[in-house]
Amino acid sequence: MPDTNVIASAQPALDEVTHHDAIVIGAGISGMFMLYRLRELGLTARVFEAGTGVGGTWYWNRYPGARFDSESWTYGYSFSKELWQEWDWKEHFSPQPDTLEYLNHVADKFDLRRDIQFRSTVTAAHWDDAANEWTVTLESGQQAKSRLLLTAIGILSAYTLPAIPGRDSFKGPAYHPARWPHTPVDFTGKRVGIIGTGATAIQAIPEIAKQCAHLTVFQRRPNWAAPLHNAKISKEEMDAIKSRYEEIYAHCARTPSWFIHEADRRKAVDVSPEEREAFWEKLYAEPGFGIWMGNFRDILVDEKANVLISEFIAKKIRQRVKDPKIAEKLIPKDHGFGSRRVPLESGYFETYNRDNVTLVDVINDEQIECITPNGVKTTAKEYEFDIMVYATGFDGVTGAFDRIDFRGPNGVRLRDVWADGPRTYLGMVPDGFPNMLMALGPHTARGNIPQAVEHSVNFQAGLLRHMKEHGYTRVETRLEQVEAWTETVIKAAEPLLSSKVDSWQTGVNRNVEGRQVRRVLGYNGNGAHFRKTTDDVAAGGYKEFVFK
Ligand code: NAP
């Protein structure tokens, strides 16, 4: 696997302003596919990417244990049948190095790199109404202009460090998983401290514990987690998957979130305790998100049903963790199972049976006071470490937008327009920002990310084709459409238990100023409804937009 890519596209001189039909920000899964579609439309495009290689999330997150939580063979791009047939997934839940290799393969196969400028962090994008174009500015000062601006900046790219006093005083190496070094970190014989117990930490903790002398986990709130049950894919299995791709993708396109899993039609509260238990035992023993997405249809909306499934998972944790006191600390008490995105784990709970692992509950037992040059000082003692890991998450969804100074007509700032919550049409076009399209913007349907991205990029490509055919050079939202869509998104979130819980999905991040209030950041309705809505807009000739 290449650690870094050769910078294929030439870097222009700093004072040379380049001109393109479209500028894409980000060369991850979304940006690569946007570039592919833009080229098909005959448009010139330049992709600006902060990293030295393609892959986005899979380029940055190189921490030990990083891997898919969706079945690999549903996570690849579906647009190229040739690609299906020539790529062999090695594991049912692909580890990060293989995924990055896959994305590099895609970049090579479709010769994408020649239009991607690496080491290019976009800091600003300003709309010039008179010229009807965007001016994009990079950290280096370089500028580029384009009629169209497409964001492909991810929903979990704005990583956040813990807002703990003394954080930068630690004298050893400290890593955030989203900025993991390209060469593996050697934990052999080291005392390691990790802050955070989200999906990232839940993948990293078992791997670090196997290598290090001692691992201390600082847990604020525990998370519900369920077994991943990863396995290798044999050649015969891969051949069988290749022969079924058409059917697999068609199935995903019918489920609410593009996963292979879909909710059982029964309700947990309607079946007998024996039937419930047998079903949950089966789901717990199966790979992937079945326990979350393929469960009884009431567990994510009905408190009573949710209490039942939470009790079942708690029982499993108690069975797997030998020390009952530690097991209790690992069982969430402030939210129910599935009301935050469920981390899928491989031996996470058994890790706490190891002699070289300590769990510190920083809510109930002792509180972190500060980070010191030697480690972490709590109200009980000072813990000394050689290495620190801050697995403290992301400013989800809108965080990446806030880090770029987007300005529309009259200098209006996107972050001001979205101050009380995002306002978009279909999560693809921000309110009042001409010629700006978003691949994974707030208020769009998500789930299995590549599938969601392909759907939205295909819709946007259709919109751009429509503009080309009619000679339009400007597209904007209509106020009534933005208001209706924003209302639809907010209404769709209301019945969900997840809307009542603090998480990156509800926009809460205590390490970021102004991120203490819950917001609705995604379209949580049925993806099938989303797909129908977008398909109807396209079939109707995009009447919901204003063109010039
Ligand atoms: P996260 O779920 O937001 O977890 C961050 C963790 O850090 C939480 O346990 C949080 O505690 C803790 N934390 C933050 N600041 C802290 C502080 N100042 N002091 C103590 N603890 C602190 O972030 P994540 O684990 O990176 O996961 C984010 C999302 O990424 C996941 O939900 C998932 O969608 C995605 N992901 C996917 C995969 C995959 O399998 N494909 C793997 C990793 C991540 P609180 O809960 O108390 O805030």
Coordinates of N, CA, C and O in Angstrom, one line a residue, residues 27 43 54-55 153 184 194 206 224 231-232 271-272 278 351 361 379 528:
A27 N -10.6 14.9 -2.0 CA -10.4 13.8 -2.9 C -10.6 12.5 -2.1 O -9.9 11.5 -2.3
L43 N -16.7 18.8 -18.5 CA -16.3 20.0 -17.7 C -14.9 19.8 -17.2 O -14.4 18.7 -16.9
V54 N -5.2 10.3 -2.2 CA -6.6 10.2 -2.3 C -7.1 9.3 -1.1 O -6.3 8.7 -0.4
G55 N -8.4 9.3 -0.8 CA -9.0 8.4 0.1 C -9.7 9.1 1.3 O -10.5 8.4 2.0
I153 N -16.2 17.3 1.5 CA -15.3 17.4 2.6 C -15.7 16.5 3.8 O -15.1 16.6 4.8
P184 N 3.7 2.9 11.2 CA 3.0 2.4 12.4 C 3.7 2.9 13.7 O 4.9 3.0 13.7
I194 N -5.3 6.5 26.8 CA -6.2 6.9 25.7 C -7.4 7.6 26.3 O -8.0 7.1 27.3
P206 N -8.4 -2.7 21.6 CA -7.9 -4.1 21.7 C -6.5 -4.2 21.0 O -5.7 -5.0 21.4
W224 N -22.7 1.8 23.8 CA -23.1 0.4 23.4 C -22.3 -0.1 22.2 O -22.1 0.7 21.3
A231 N -14.4 -11.7 9.1 CA -13.8 -12.9 8.6 C -13.2 -12.7 7.2 O -13.5 -11.7 6.6
K232 N -12.2 -13.5 6.9 CA -11.6 -13.4 5.6 C -12.6 -13.8 4.5 O -13.5 -14.6 4.8
V271 N -43.8 -9.5 20.6 CA -43.5 -10.9 20.5 C -43.2 -11.4 21.9 O -43.0 -10.6 22.9
S272 N -43.1 -12.7 22.1 CA -42.9 -13.3 23.4 C -41.5 -13.1 23.8 O -40.6 -13.0 22.9
A278 N -34.5 -15.3 21.3 CA -33.9 -16.1 20.2 C -33.4 -15.3 19.0 O -32.4 -15.5 18.5
T351 N -11.0 -7.2 26.3 CA -9.8 -6.4 26.5 C -9.7 -6.0 28.0 O -8.6 -5.9 28.5
D361 N -13.1 5.6 35.0 CA -14.4 6.2 34.8 C -14.2 7.7 35.2 O -14.2 8.0 36.4
T379 N -8.6 13.8 39.7 CA -8.8 14.2 41.1 C -8.2 13.1 42.1 O -8.1 13.4 43.3
A528 N -35.5 5.5 1.1 CA -36.3 5.2 -0.1 C -37.1 6.5 -0.5 O -37.3 6.8 -1.7

